Coordinates of C-alpha atoms and ligand atoms in Angstrom, one line a residue:
M1 CA 92.7 69.7 105.4
N2 CA 92.6 68.8 109.1
K3 CA 89.8 71.1 110.5
D4 CA 90.3 70.0 114.1
S5 CA 93.4 72.1 114.5
I6 CA 94.7 75.3 113.1
K7 CA 97.9 77.4 113.4
I8 CA 97.5 81.1 112.9
F9 CA 99.5 84.4 112.7
C10 CA 98.0 87.1 114.9
P11 CA 99.3 90.5 113.9
A12 CA 100.6 93.3 116.1
T13 CA 98.6 96.4 115.7
I14 CA 99.1 100.2 116.0
A15 CA 96.2 101.8 117.8
N16 CA 95.2 105.5 117.9
I17 CA 97.4 106.5 114.9
S18 CA 98.1 109.9 116.4
C19 CA 94.7 111.7 116.1
G20 CA 92.3 108.8 116.6
F21 CA 92.6 107.9 120.3
D22 CA 90.5 104.7 120.9
V23 CA 89.0 104.8 117.4
L24 CA 91.7 104.3 114.8
G25 CA 94.0 101.3 114.3
L26 CA 96.0 99.3 111.8
A27 CA 97.4 95.8 111.5
L28 CA 101.1 95.0 110.8
S29 CA 102.7 92.3 108.7
A30 CA 106.2 92.2 110.2
I31 CA 105.3 91.4 113.8
G32 CA 102.8 89.0 115.3
D33 CA 102.1 86.1 117.6
E34 CA 101.4 82.5 116.6
M35 CA 98.7 80.4 118.1
V36 CA 97.5 76.8 117.7
I37 CA 93.8 76.2 118.4
K38 CA 92.5 72.7 118.7
K39 CA 89.0 71.4 118.8
V40 CA 88.6 68.6 121.4
R41 CA 85.8 66.3 122.5
N42 CA 85.8 67.3 126.2
P43 CA 83.7 70.5 126.8
G44 CA 85.4 73.6 128.1
L45 CA 88.4 75.8 127.2
S46 CA 92.0 75.3 128.3
I47 CA 95.3 77.0 127.5
T48 CA 97.8 74.1 127.3
K49 CA 101.0 76.0 126.4
I50 CA 102.4 79.6 126.5
S51 CA 105.9 80.4 125.3
G52 CA 107.7 83.7 125.0
L53 CA 106.0 85.5 128.0
D54 CA 105.2 84.5 131.5
L55 CA 101.4 84.7 131.4
P56 CA 98.8 82.9 133.4
K57 CA 97.2 79.8 131.9
E58 CA 94.1 80.1 134.0
I59 CA 91.3 80.9 131.7
H60 CA 89.8 83.8 133.7
K61 CA 93.2 85.5 134.1
N62 CA 94.3 85.2 130.5
V63 CA 93.0 87.6 127.7
A64 CA 92.7 84.7 125.2
G65 CA 90.8 82.7 127.8
V66 CA 88.4 85.4 128.6
A67 CA 87.7 86.2 125.0
G68 CA 87.4 82.5 124.2
L69 CA 84.8 82.1 127.0
A70 CA 82.8 85.0 125.5
F71 CA 82.8 83.2 122.2
M72 CA 81.8 79.8 123.8
E73 CA 78.9 81.4 125.8
A74 CA 77.5 82.7 122.5
S75 CA 78.1 79.5 120.6
E76 CA 76.0 76.3 120.4
Y77 CA 79.2 74.1 120.1
K78 CA 79.1 71.4 122.8
G79 CA 82.8 70.3 122.6
G80 CA 85.9 72.1 123.8
F81 CA 89.0 73.9 122.6
E82 CA 92.7 73.9 123.6
I83 CA 94.9 76.9 122.9
E84 CA 98.7 77.2 122.5
I85 CA 100.1 80.7 122.5
Y86 CA 103.5 81.5 121.1
K87 CA 104.1 85.1 122.1
K88 CA 106.4 87.3 120.0
I89 CA 104.8 90.6 120.9
K90 CA 106.0 91.7 124.3
A91 CA 103.5 92.7 127.0
G92 CA 103.2 96.4 127.6
S93 CA 104.9 97.2 124.3
G94 CA 102.1 99.3 122.8
I95 CA 101.6 97.2 119.7
G96 CA 98.6 95.2 120.7
S97 CA 100.0 92.2 122.6
S98 CA 96.8 91.4 124.5
A99 CA 94.7 92.1 121.4
A100 CA 96.6 89.6 119.3
S101 CA 95.9 86.8 121.8
A102 CA 92.3 87.7 122.3
A103 CA 91.5 88.2 118.6
G104 CA 93.5 85.1 117.7
A105 CA 91.7 82.9 120.1
V106 CA 88.2 83.8 118.9
W107 CA 89.2 83.9 115.2
G108 CA 90.7 80.4 115.4
M109 CA 87.8 78.9 117.3
N110 CA 85.4 80.5 114.8
Y111 CA 87.3 79.0 111.8
L112 CA 87.3 75.5 113.3
L113 CA 83.5 75.7 113.7
D114 CA 83.0 76.8 110.0
S115 CA 82.6 80.5 110.9
P116 CA 79.2 80.8 112.7
F117 CA 80.1 84.3 113.7
S118 CA 80.9 87.5 111.7
Q119 CA 84.0 89.6 112.1
H120 CA 81.9 92.1 113.9
Q121 CA 80.9 89.5 116.5
L122 CA 84.5 88.3 116.9
V123 CA 85.6 91.8 117.7
Q124 CA 82.9 91.9 120.4
F125 CA 84.2 88.7 122.0
A126 CA 87.8 89.8 121.7
M127 CA 86.9 93.1 123.5
A128 CA 86.3 91.0 126.7
G129 CA 90.0 90.2 126.6
E130 CA 90.9 93.9 126.3
K131 CA 88.7 94.7 129.3
L132 CA 90.7 92.2 131.3
A133 CA 94.0 93.7 130.1
S134 CA 93.4 97.4 130.5
G135 CA 90.1 97.8 132.4
V136 CA 88.4 99.2 129.3
A137 CA 86.8 97.2 126.4
H138 CA 88.5 99.3 123.7
A139 CA 88.4 97.8 120.2
D140 CA 91.0 99.8 118.3
N141 CA 93.6 97.0 118.4
V142 CA 91.3 93.9 118.1
A143 CA 89.3 95.4 115.2
P144 CA 92.3 95.8 112.8
A145 CA 93.7 92.4 114.0
I146 CA 90.5 90.7 112.9
Y147 CA 89.5 92.9 109.9
G148 CA 93.1 93.7 108.7
G149 CA 94.1 97.0 107.3
F150 CA 93.0 100.3 108.9
T151 CA 89.8 100.3 110.9
L152 CA 87.8 103.0 112.6
V153 CA 85.7 102.1 115.6
R154 CA 82.9 104.7 115.4
S155 CA 81.2 103.3 118.5
T156 CA 81.7 100.5 121.0
E157 CA 78.2 100.5 122.3
P158 CA 76.8 99.4 120.0
L159 CA 79.9 98.2 118.2
D160 CA 80.4 99.9 114.8
V161 CA 83.6 99.1 113.0
I162 CA 84.4 100.7 109.7
P163 CA 87.2 99.2 107.6
I164 CA 89.2 101.9 105.8
H165 CA 91.1 101.8 102.5
V166 CA 94.8 101.2 102.7
P167 CA 97.0 103.3 100.3
K168 CA 99.3 101.0 98.4
E169 CA 102.6 102.7 99.2
L170 CA 102.1 103.1 102.9
Y171 CA 104.6 101.5 105.2
A172 CA 105.0 101.6 109.0
S173 CA 108.2 101.9 111.1
I174 CA 108.0 100.8 114.7
I175 CA 110.6 101.2 117.4
H176 CA 110.0 99.4 120.6
P177 CA 112.3 100.7 123.4
H178 CA 112.7 98.0 126.1
I179 CA 110.7 99.6 128.9
E180 CA 107.2 98.4 129.8
I181 CA 104.2 100.7 130.1
K182 CA 100.9 99.1 131.2
T183 CA 97.9 100.4 129.2
S184 CA 96.0 100.8 132.4
D185 CA 98.7 103.1 133.8
S186 CA 99.0 105.2 130.7
R187 CA 95.2 105.6 130.6
K188 CA 95.2 106.8 134.3
I189 CA 97.3 109.8 133.5
L190 CA 95.0 111.2 130.8
K191 CA 92.6 114.0 131.5
T192 CA 88.9 113.1 131.4
S193 CA 87.8 116.2 129.6
I194 CA 89.3 118.3 126.7
S195 CA 88.8 121.9 125.5
L196 CA 86.5 122.6 122.6
A197 CA 89.5 124.2 120.8
D198 CA 91.5 120.9 121.1
G199 CA 88.4 118.9 120.1
I200 CA 88.0 120.9 116.9
K201 CA 91.6 120.4 115.9
Q202 CA 91.5 116.7 116.7
W203 CA 88.3 115.8 114.8
G204 CA 89.4 117.9 111.9
N205 CA 92.5 115.6 111.7
V206 CA 90.6 112.4 112.1
G207 CA 88.2 113.2 109.3
A208 CA 91.1 114.4 107.1
L209 CA 93.2 111.4 107.8
V210 CA 90.4 109.1 106.7
A211 CA 89.8 111.2 103.6
G212 CA 93.6 111.1 102.9
L213 CA 93.7 107.3 103.2
Y214 CA 90.8 106.9 100.7
Q215 CA 92.3 109.4 98.3
E216 CA 95.8 108.1 98.7
D217 CA 96.7 111.7 99.3
Y218 CA 100.0 111.3 101.2
G219 CA 100.3 115.1 101.8
L220 CA 96.9 115.1 103.5
I221 CA 97.8 112.0 105.5
S222 CA 100.9 113.8 106.6
R223 CA 99.1 117.0 107.7
S224 CA 96.5 114.9 109.6
L225 CA 98.9 112.7 111.7
V226 CA 98.8 115.1 114.6
D227 CA 97.6 114.5 118.2
H228 CA 96.7 117.5 120.2
I229 CA 95.3 115.6 123.1
V230 CA 97.0 112.4 124.2
E231 CA 100.5 112.6 122.9
P232 CA 101.5 115.7 124.9
I233 CA 100.6 113.9 128.1
R234 CA 101.8 110.3 127.4
S235 CA 105.1 111.2 125.6
I236 CA 106.5 112.2 129.0
L237 CA 106.6 108.4 129.8
I238 CA 108.8 107.6 126.8
P239 CA 112.5 108.6 127.1
G240 CA 113.7 110.3 123.9
F241 CA 110.2 110.6 122.3
D242 CA 110.6 114.2 121.0
E243 CA 114.0 113.4 119.5
V244 CA 112.8 110.2 117.9
K245 CA 109.9 112.0 116.3
H246 CA 112.1 114.9 115.1
E247 CA 114.5 112.4 113.5
A248 CA 111.6 110.4 111.9
L249 CA 110.1 113.5 110.3
G250 CA 113.6 114.7 109.3
A251 CA 114.2 111.4 107.5
G252 CA 111.0 111.9 105.5
A253 CA 108.2 110.2 107.5
L254 CA 104.7 111.4 106.8
G255 CA 104.0 111.5 110.6
C256 CA 105.2 109.9 113.8
G257 CA 103.5 109.3 117.2
I258 CA 103.0 106.9 120.1
S259 CA 101.9 103.4 119.1
G260 CA 98.8 102.6 121.2
S261 CA 99.6 103.4 124.8
G262 CA 103.4 103.2 124.2
P263 CA 106.3 102.9 124.7
S264 CA 106.6 101.9 121.0
I265 CA 106.8 104.8 118.6
F266 CA 105.5 104.5 115.1
A267 CA 106.0 106.4 111.9
L268 CA 104.2 106.1 108.6
S269 CA 106.0 106.7 105.3
K270 CA 105.4 106.6 101.6
G271 CA 107.4 103.8 100.1
L272 CA 109.6 101.0 101.6
K273 CA 112.9 102.9 101.1
T274 CA 111.8 105.9 103.1
A275 CA 110.3 103.7 105.8
Q276 CA 113.7 101.9 106.1
K277 CA 115.5 105.3 106.3
V278 CA 113.1 106.5 108.9
T279 CA 113.5 103.4 111.0
Q280 CA 117.3 103.8 111.0
A281 CA 117.0 107.5 112.0
M282 CA 114.6 106.6 114.9
S283 CA 116.9 103.7 116.0
K284 CA 119.9 106.0 116.2
V285 CA 118.3 108.0 119.0
F286 CA 117.9 105.0 121.2
E287 CA 121.4 103.8 120.3
N288 CA 122.9 107.1 121.4
M289 CA 120.9 106.9 124.6
D290 CA 122.1 103.3 125.2
L291 CA 118.5 102.1 125.5
S292 CA 117.9 98.7 123.9
Y293 CA 115.1 98.5 121.4
D294 CA 113.6 96.5 118.6
P295 CA 113.1 98.1 115.2
Y296 CA 110.6 97.0 112.6
V297 CA 109.6 98.0 109.1
S298 CA 106.2 96.7 108.1
K299 CA 103.7 96.8 105.3
I300 CA 100.2 97.4 106.4
N301 CA 98.6 94.0 106.8
T302 CA 95.4 94.1 104.8
K303 CA 94.4 90.5 105.7
G304 CA 94.6 90.5 109.5
I305 CA 94.8 87.1 111.2
Q306 CA 96.1 84.5 108.8
I307 CA 96.4 80.7 108.6
M308 CA 99.9 79.2 108.8
T309 CA 100.8 75.7 107.9
L310 CA 101.0 73.4 110.9
Ligands
HSE401 N1 93.5 103.2 122.6 C1 94.2 102.5 123.6 C2 95.0 103.4 124.4 C3 95.1 101.5 122.9 O1 95.7 104.2 123.8 O2 94.9 103.4 125.6 C4 95.9 100.7 123.8 O3 96.7 99.8 123.1

């Protein structure tokens, strides 16, 4: 195997998962970017190619560059790296576009150096990219991209990531309406404090969702996929949100909410057939509104970033 160059799949991710703002996330199989990382003799980091999106190649302005620099500062490696980024996840779509690039860069570099860093450390490096993208070093997209499956970020300072069991029959539907919402903008509209009553409801749901995932109790998962805090505010930014959610639940989804900071809307279902039906029902709303969109049905990606053949 040529260990000087690697091509990888960097999954899209759903952050928050209704009740777990900034702490819960999951990785998807059906959508993701591709990246090629090369080890080169000349020291330093460069982004040699970006396709699919108009993004800066300057290292300090690119999330993969910034995350890669954090990696290189901590590494004893004396050579350099070149990065090619093939974006399939649109920017401002709410399914972890920046996280895929940041996580992919550090994961690939680590692999080419024979893995000197742990997954935990890679998440820390990738968070530098998220800070550049949204102003906040949140880890709820980069953690599932790197660990795979569901993750819970108990704390970012110090970082504490807990991988969570993935029930076998769980599938995700994602509808990405073609409007762009910047994470930084959709964070600005949130309140900085919440009522004790809302807090009680919210942490009851987070705890129960984690228990439901471990017990593969789909009823409990369904009852817990509720967001009393962020969704009521952010959903105003997404045309047709209430109707899409209504249709998803009507078609049998366990729950439905905003994917990350939106505008993508996700639903979780038990079984592929139900997930397909749910995706169709959600799509219909945007069709009736004449709003273009991309629909996806995906397994939960338990592996995270994966090697592809070059
Ligand atoms: N937790 C972050 C937010 C995720 O909702 O702002 C952004 O993808």
